């Protein structure tokens, strides 16, 4: 394997991962085994190591498919496998952070993946019906038993992340520190900058942005009311996922990304991905691609670093409105 991609430490840990991660949200549903194999091989050959999945992706098929591929296509030791537990199909309870559910889900994930450990194990979301210390104890047990090497969370808001991380740090040596958190982050969705990102930076937690291309909208494929037939926006079950980012505000940001891309002689995809990859606190954006050609286009961002003036222009056009209590009162 040619190690082409830069590696970064995941939060304040010794674990190093590729600075772009491969997402598997559509594996086993919209992405079949042949395309998944092409994606994983392309990613690995480019020096990629971080592969992100979850027990609910494709109702478990994503993990099962990944397990089959690492058995014969890519050596297990070359991958950093990240998976999640806690989401449940029960309409009355979307998330289950109980110790029993999480540890059972981890065992099921390991079976599907065909491995005896995952590198990074996330609690998929905060469960208000379970005491947080019980949820976090599941992470401690997973790491102490060797079934997970590092612990993480996903979709925690700022106070939830800070509370969880501080609890884990309160008993060093007996509790495992949180290595990472995963949330949506892009030029079209900068909400994490309000509280989550400052907390993560302060506590040494690496951010793994999901949907770094604004659910595909930042590639420019939907400009001018276009909806490509093979896009998520044309998919019956994914169209509602894309629709919130097709408003006038998003259109102005997409136009700015296109202008920057034209000026740099690169693609809008490369501009949008480079911007989020190099934001403070970000370890690795998680990229989902439909085929190897799309993934190769995303991985080509490795050679691109945006000039400061381009970053400032994109920051300005996409800046979220944060007033009290986030305003810097020292400037008044």
CSV table of C-alpha atoms in Angstrom, one decimal:
chain,number,residue,atom,x,y,z
A,1,UNK,CA,0.0,0.0,0.0
A,2,UNK,CA,1.3,3.4,-0.9
A,3,UNK,CA,0.8,5.8,2.1
A,4,UNK,CA,-0.1,8.9,0.1
A,5,UNK,CA,-2.6,10.5,2.4
A,6,UNK,CA,-1.6,12.6,5.4
A,7,UNK,CA,-2.3,11.0,8.7
A,8,UNK,CA,-3.6,12.9,11.7
A,9,UNK,CA,-4.0,12.0,15.4
A,10,UNK,CA,-7.6,11.4,16.5
A,11,UNK,CA,-8.1,14.0,19.2
A,12,UNK,CA,-5.6,13.8,22.0
A,13,UNK,CA,-4.8,10.2,21.5
A,14,UNK,CA,-2.0,8.2,19.9
A,15,UNK,CA,-4.3,6.8,17.2
A,16,UNK,CA,-3.5,8.1,13.7
A,17,UNK,CA,-6.0,8.1,10.9
A,18,UNK,CA,-6.2,9.3,7.3
A,19,UNK,CA,-7.4,12.9,7.1
A,20,UNK,CA,-10.2,11.8,4.8
A,21,UNK,CA,-12.5,9.0,6.0
A,22,UNK,CA,-14.6,6.6,3.8
A,23,UNK,CA,-18.3,6.5,4.7
A,24,UNK,CA,-20.6,3.5,4.2
A,25,UNK,CA,-24.1,4.9,4.9
A,26,UNK,CA,-25.4,3.5,1.6
A,27,UNK,CA,-23.6,0.2,1.6
A,28,UNK,CA,-25.8,-2.9,1.4
A,29,UNK,CA,-28.7,-0.7,0.2
A,30,UNK,CA,-27.8,1.6,-2.7
A,31,UNK,CA,-24.2,0.4,-3.0
A,32,UNK,CA,-23.7,-3.2,-3.9
A,33,UNK,CA,-20.8,-5.5,-3.1
A,34,UNK,CA,-19.0,-4.8,-6.4
A,35,UNK,CA,-19.1,-1.0,-6.0
A,36,UNK,CA,-18.2,-1.3,-2.3
A,37,UNK,CA,-15.2,-3.4,-3.2
A,38,UNK,CA,-14.0,-0.8,-5.8
A,39,UNK,CA,-14.5,2.0,-3.2
A,40,UNK,CA,-12.6,0.3,-0.5
A,41,UNK,CA,-9.7,-0.7,-2.8
A,42,UNK,CA,-9.5,2.8,-4.3
A,43,UNK,CA,-9.5,4.3,-0.8
A,44,UNK,CA,-6.8,2.0,0.6
A,45,UNK,CA,-4.6,2.4,-2.4
A,46,UNK,CA,-4.7,6.2,-1.9
A,47,UNK,CA,-3.4,5.7,1.7
A,48,UNK,CA,-6.8,6.0,3.3
A,49,UNK,CA,-7.3,4.1,6.6
A,50,UNK,CA,-10.4,5.4,8.4
A,51,UNK,CA,-13.6,3.6,7.4
A,52,UNK,CA,-16.8,4.7,9.1
A,53,UNK,CA,-19.9,2.6,9.5
A,54,UNK,CA,-22.8,1.9,11.9
A,55,UNK,CA,-24.9,-1.0,13.0
A,56,UNK,CA,-28.0,0.5,11.5
A,57,UNK,CA,-26.6,1.3,8.0
A,58,UNK,CA,-28.4,-0.9,5.6
A,59,UNK,CA,-30.0,-2.6,8.6
A,60,UNK,CA,-26.6,-4.2,9.4
A,61,UNK,CA,-25.7,-4.9,5.7
A,62,UNK,CA,-23.0,-2.2,5.6
A,63,UNK,CA,-21.0,-3.8,8.4
A,64,UNK,CA,-21.6,-7.3,6.9
A,65,UNK,CA,-20.4,-6.1,3.5
A,66,UNK,CA,-17.3,-4.4,5.0
A,67,UNK,CA,-16.5,-7.5,6.9
A,68,UNK,CA,-16.6,-9.6,3.8
A,69,UNK,CA,-14.3,-7.2,1.9
A,70,UNK,CA,-11.6,-6.9,4.6
A,71,UNK,CA,-11.5,-10.7,4.7
A,72,UNK,CA,-10.2,-11.0,1.1
A,73,UNK,CA,-9.5,-7.5,-0.3
A,74,UNK,CA,-7.8,-5.2,2.2
A,75,UNK,CA,-5.7,-6.3,5.3
A,76,UNK,CA,-7.6,-5.7,8.5
A,77,UNK,CA,-4.4,-4.2,10.0
A,78,UNK,CA,-4.4,-1.4,7.4
A,79,UNK,CA,-7.8,-0.1,8.4
A,80,UNK,CA,-9.1,2.0,11.2
A,81,UNK,CA,-12.7,0.7,11.5
A,82,UNK,CA,-15.2,3.1,13.2
A,83,UNK,CA,-18.7,1.9,14.0
A,84,UNK,CA,-21.6,3.1,16.1
A,85,UNK,CA,-24.4,1.7,18.3
A,86,UNK,CA,-27.4,3.1,20.0
A,87,UNK,CA,-29.9,3.8,17.1
A,88,UNK,CA,-32.9,1.6,17.2
A,89,UNK,CA,-35.7,1.1,14.7
A,90,UNK,CA,-38.4,1.3,17.4
A,91,UNK,CA,-40.6,4.3,16.6
A,92,UNK,CA,-41.2,4.9,20.3
A,93,UNK,CA,-37.5,5.1,21.2
A,94,UNK,CA,-35.1,6.3,18.5
A,95,UNK,CA,-32.0,5.8,20.7
A,96,UNK,CA,-31.1,3.4,23.3
A,97,UNK,CA,-28.0,4.2,25.3
A,98,UNK,CA,-28.5,1.5,28.0
A,99,UNK,CA,-25.4,-0.5,28.9
A,100,UNK,CA,-27.2,-3.8,27.9
A,101,UNK,CA,-28.3,-2.6,24.5
A,102,UNK,CA,-24.9,-1.0,23.6
A,103,UNK,CA,-22.8,-4.0,24.5
A,104,UNK,CA,-25.1,-6.4,22.8
A,105,UNK,CA,-25.0,-4.2,19.7
A,106,UNK,CA,-21.2,-4.2,19.8
A,107,UNK,CA,-21.1,-8.0,19.9
A,108,UNK,CA,-23.4,-8.1,16.9
A,109,UNK,CA,-21.3,-5.5,15.0
A,110,UNK,CA,-18.1,-7.6,15.6
A,111,UNK,CA,-19.9,-10.7,14.3
A,112,UNK,CA,-21.0,-8.9,11.1
A,113,UNK,CA,-17.6,-7.3,10.6
A,114,UNK,CA,-15.8,-10.6,11.2
A,115,UNK,CA,-13.3,-9.1,13.6
A,116,UNK,CA,-12.7,-9.3,17.3
A,117,UNK,CA,-12.3,-5.5,17.8
A,118,UNK,CA,-13.2,-2.2,16.3
A,119,UNK,CA,-10.8,0.7,16.4
A,120,UNK,CA,-13.3,3.4,17.3
A,121,UNK,CA,-16.7,2.7,18.8
A,122,UNK,CA,-19.3,5.5,18.9
A,123,UNK,CA,-22.4,6.0,20.9
A,124,UNK,CA,-24.6,7.0,18.0
A,125,UNK,CA,-26.7,9.6,19.8
A,126,UNK,CA,-27.5,10.9,23.3
A,127,UNK,CA,-30.3,9.0,25.1
A,128,UNK,CA,-32.1,11.2,27.6
A,129,UNK,CA,-33.9,8.2,29.1
A,130,UNK,CA,-30.6,6.5,30.2
A,131,UNK,CA,-28.3,8.0,32.8
A,132,UNK,CA,-25.2,9.3,31.0
A,133,UNK,CA,-22.8,7.5,33.3
A,134,UNK,CA,-24.4,4.2,32.4
A,135,UNK,CA,-24.0,4.9,28.7
A,136,UNK,CA,-20.3,5.9,29.3
A,137,UNK,CA,-19.7,2.8,31.3
A,138,UNK,CA,-20.5,0.7,28.2
A,139,UNK,CA,-17.6,2.5,26.5
A,140,UNK,CA,-15.3,1.7,29.4
A,141,UNK,CA,-16.3,-2.0,29.3
A,142,UNK,CA,-15.8,-2.2,25.6
A,143,UNK,CA,-12.3,-0.7,25.7
A,144,UNK,CA,-11.2,-2.6,28.9
A,145,UNK,CA,-12.4,-5.9,27.3
A,146,UNK,CA,-10.5,-5.2,24.1
A,147,UNK,CA,-13.6,-5.2,21.9
A,148,UNK,CA,-13.0,-1.5,21.1
A,149,UNK,CA,-9.6,0.3,21.0
A,150,UNK,CA,-11.0,3.9,21.4
A,151,UNK,CA,-14.3,5.4,22.5
A,152,UNK,CA,-16.3,8.2,20.8
A,153,UNK,CA,-19.7,9.7,20.5
A,154,UNK,CA,-21.9,11.1,17.7
A,155,UNK,CA,-24.6,13.7,17.5
A,156,UNK,CA,-24.0,15.0,21.0
A,157,UNK,CA,-24.7,18.8,21.4
A,158,UNK,CA,-22.2,21.0,23.2
A,159,UNK,CA,-23.3,20.5,26.8
A,160,UNK,CA,-23.7,16.8,26.3
A,161,UNK,CA,-20.3,16.4,24.8
A,162,UNK,CA,-18.7,18.5,27.5
A,163,UNK,CA,-20.4,16.6,30.3
A,164,UNK,CA,-19.5,13.2,28.8
A,165,UNK,CA,-15.9,14.1,28.2
A,166,UNK,CA,-15.4,15.7,31.6
A,167,UNK,CA,-17.0,12.7,33.3
A,168,UNK,CA,-14.5,10.4,31.5
A,169,UNK,CA,-11.5,12.6,32.4
A,170,UNK,CA,-12.5,12.8,36.1
A,171,UNK,CA,-11.2,9.3,36.8
A,172,UNK,CA,-8.0,8.8,34.7
A,173,UNK,CA,-6.9,5.2,34.4
A,174,UNK,CA,-10.3,3.8,35.2
A,175,UNK,CA,-12.4,5.5,32.4
A,176,UNK,CA,-11.5,5.8,28.8
A,177,UNK,CA,-11.2,9.4,27.4
A,178,UNK,CA,-13.4,10.3,24.4
A,179,UNK,CA,-11.3,10.3,21.3
A,180,UNK,CA,-13.8,11.7,18.8
A,181,UNK,CA,-17.2,13.0,18.0
A,182,UNK,CA,-19.0,12.9,14.7
A,183,UNK,CA,-21.5,15.5,13.5
A,184,UNK,CA,-22.5,17.1,10.3
A,185,UNK,CA,-20.2,20.0,9.3
A,186,UNK,CA,-19.9,21.8,6.0
A,187,UNK,CA,-20.1,25.3,4.5
A,188,UNK,CA,-23.8,24.7,4.5
A,189,UNK,CA,-24.0,23.5,8.1
A,190,UNK,CA,-21.8,25.3,10.5
A,191,UNK,CA,-23.9,24.8,13.7
A,192,UNK,CA,-21.1,22.8,15.4
A,193,UNK,CA,-19.1,26.0,15.6
A,194,UNK,CA,-21.5,27.5,18.2
A,195,UNK,CA,-20.7,25.1,21.1
A,196,UNK,CA,-19.6,21.6,20.0
A,197,UNK,CA,-16.4,22.6,18.3
A,198,UNK,CA,-15.1,24.9,21.1
A,199,UNK,CA,-15.9,22.0,23.6
A,200,UNK,CA,-14.1,19.5,21.4
A,201,UNK,CA,-11.0,21.7,21.0
A,202,UNK,CA,-10.8,22.4,24.8
A,203,UNK,CA,-11.2,18.8,25.7
A,204,UNK,CA,-8.9,17.3,23.1
A,205,UNK,CA,-11.7,15.5,21.1
A,206,UNK,CA,-11.3,15.1,17.3
A,207,UNK,CA,-14.2,16.1,15.1
A,208,UNK,CA,-15.2,13.7,12.3
A,209,UNK,CA,-17.5,15.8,10.1
A,210,UNK,CA,-20.3,13.9,8.3
A,211,UNK,CA,-21.9,15.2,5.1
A,212,UNK,CA,-18.8,17.5,4.5
A,213,UNK,CA,-20.2,18.3,1.0
A,214,UNK,CA,-23.5,19.6,2.3
A,215,UNK,CA,-25.3,16.3,1.4
A,216,UNK,CA,-23.8,16.6,-2.1
A,217,UNK,CA,-25.2,20.1,-2.7
A,218,UNK,CA,-21.7,21.8,-2.5
A,219,UNK,CA,-20.5,19.9,-5.6
A,220,UNK,CA,-22.8,22.2,-7.6
A,221,UNK,CA,-24.8,19.3,-9.2
A,222,UNK,CA,-28.1,21.0,-8.1
A,223,UNK,CA,-27.3,24.5,-9.5
A,224,UNK,CA,-30.1,26.0,-11.6
A,225,UNK,CA,-32.8,23.7,-10.2
A,226,UNK,CA,-31.0,20.7,-11.7
A,227,UNK,CA,-31.6,17.3,-10.1
A,228,UNK,CA,-29.4,14.6,-11.8
A,229,UNK,CA,-31.2,11.3,-12.2
A,230,UNK,CA,-28.5,9.4,-10.3
A,231,UNK,CA,-28.2,11.8,-7.4
A,232,UNK,CA,-29.5,11.6,-3.8
A,233,UNK,CA,-31.9,14.4,-4.6
A,234,UNK,CA,-33.6,12.1,-7.2
A,235,UNK,CA,-33.7,9.2,-4.7
A,236,UNK,CA,-37.1,8.6,-3.1
A,237,UNK,CA,-35.7,7.9,0.3
A,238,UNK,CA,-32.8,10.4,0.2
A,239,UNK,CA,-34.5,13.4,-1.4
A,240,UNK,CA,-35.8,14.7,2.0
A,241,UNK,CA,-32.2,14.5,3.2
A,242,UNK,CA,-31.0,16.9,0.5
A,243,UNK,CA,-34.0,19.2,0.2
A,244,UNK,CA,-33.2,21.5,3.2
A,245,UNK,CA,-30.0,22.6,1.5
A,246,UNK,CA,-31.6,23.7,-1.7
A,247,UNK,CA,-32.8,27.1,-0.5
A,248,UNK,CA,-31.6,30.6,-1.5
A,249,UNK,CA,-29.0,30.8,1.3
A,250,UNK,CA,-27.4,27.6,0.2
A,251,UNK,CA,-27.5,28.8,-3.4
A,252,UNK,CA,-25.4,31.8,-2.6
A,253,UNK,CA,-22.8,29.7,-0.8
A,254,UNK,CA,-22.7,27.2,-3.7
A,255,UNK,CA,-22.1,30.1,-6.1
A,256,UNK,CA,-19.2,31.3,-4.0
A,257,UNK,CA,-17.7,27.9,-3.9
A,258,UNK,CA,-18.0,27.7,-7.7
A,259,UNK,CA,-16.3,31.1,-8.0
A,260,UNK,CA,-13.4,30.0,-5.8
A,261,UNK,CA,-13.1,26.8,-7.8
A,262,UNK,CA,-13.0,28.7,-11.1
A,263,UNK,CA,-10.3,30.9,-9.7
A,264,UNK,CA,-8.1,28.0,-8.5
A,265,UNK,CA,-8.8,25.8,-11.6
A,266,UNK,CA,-10.2,23.1,-9.4
A,267,UNK,CA,-13.7,21.7,-8.7
A,268,UNK,CA,-16.3,22.9,-6.3
A,269,UNK,CA,-16.1,19.5,-4.5
A,270,UNK,CA,-12.4,20.0,-3.9
A,271,UNK,CA,-12.9,23.5,-2.5
A,272,UNK,CA,-15.7,22.5,-0.2
A,273,UNK,CA,-13.9,19.4,1.1
A,274,UNK,CA,-10.5,21.2,1.6
A,275,UNK,CA,-12.3,24.0,3.5
A,276,UNK,CA,-13.9,21.6,6.1
A,277,UNK,CA,-10.8,19.3,6.3
A,278,UNK,CA,-8.6,22.1,7.4
A,279,UNK,CA,-10.9,23.8,9.9
A,280,UNK,CA,-9.5,23.9,13.5
A,281,UNK,CA,-10.4,20.8,15.5
A,282,UNK,CA,-11.3,18.7,12.4
A,283,UNK,CA,-9.5,15.3,12.2
A,284,UNK,CA,-11.1,13.8,9.1
A,285,UNK,CA,-14.3,14.5,7.1
A,286,UNK,CA,-16.2,11.3,6.3
A,287,UNK,CA,-16.9,11.1,2.5
A,288,UNK,CA,-19.6,8.9,1.0
A,289,UNK,CA,-19.2,8.2,-2.7
A,290,UNK,CA,-21.5,6.3,-5.1
A,291,UNK,CA,-18.6,4.8,-7.1
A,292,UNK,CA,-14.8,4.7,-7.3
A,293,UNK,CA,-14.8,7.6,-9.8
A,294,UNK,CA,-16.6,9.9,-7.4
A,295,UNK,CA,-14.3,8.8,-4.6
A,296,UNK,CA,-11.1,9.4,-6.7
A,297,UNK,CA,-12.4,12.9,-7.3
A,298,UNK,CA,-12.8,13.5,-3.6
A,299,UNK,CA,-9.4,12.0,-2.7
A,300,UNK,CA,-7.7,14.4,-5.2
A,301,UNK,CA,-8.2,17.1,-2.6
A,302,UNK,CA,-5.1,15.7,-0.9
A,303,UNK,CA,-3.0,18.0,-3.1
A,304,UNK,CA,-5.1,21.2,-2.4
A,305,UNK,CA,-4.7,23.7,0.4
A,306,UNK,CA,-6.9,26.8,0.0
A,307,UNK,CA,-5.3,30.2,0.1
A,308,UNK,CA,-6.1,32.3,3.2
A,309,UNK,CA,-8.0,34.9,1.2
A,310,UNK,CA,-10.3,32.1,-0.3
A,311,UNK,CA,-10.9,30.7,3.1
A,312,UNK,CA,-11.9,34.2,4.5
A,313,UNK,CA,-14.2,34.8,1.6
A,314,UNK,CA,-15.9,31.4,2.1
A,315,UNK,CA,-16.1,32.0,5.9
A,316,UNK,CA,-17.8,35.3,5.3
A,317,UNK,CA,-20.4,34.1,2.8
A,318,UNK,CA,-21.4,31.1,4.9
A,319,UNK,CA,-21.1,32.6,8.4
A,320,UNK,CA,-23.9,31.5,10.7
A,321,UNK,CA,-25.6,34.1,12.8
A,322,UNK,CA,-24.5,33.7,16.4
A,323,UNK,CA,-25.5,36.5,18.8
A,324,UNK,CA,-25.9,36.4,22.6
A,325,UNK,CA,-24.3,34.7,24.4
A,326,UNK,CA,-21.7,33.8,21.7
A,327,UNK,CA,-20.8,37.4,20.8
A,328,UNK,CA,-17.2,38.4,21.7
A,329,UNK,CA,-18.0,41.2,24.1
A,330,UNK,CA,-14.3,42.0,24.5
A,331,UNK,CA,-14.5,43.8,21.1
A,332,UNK,CA,-17.2,46.3,22.3
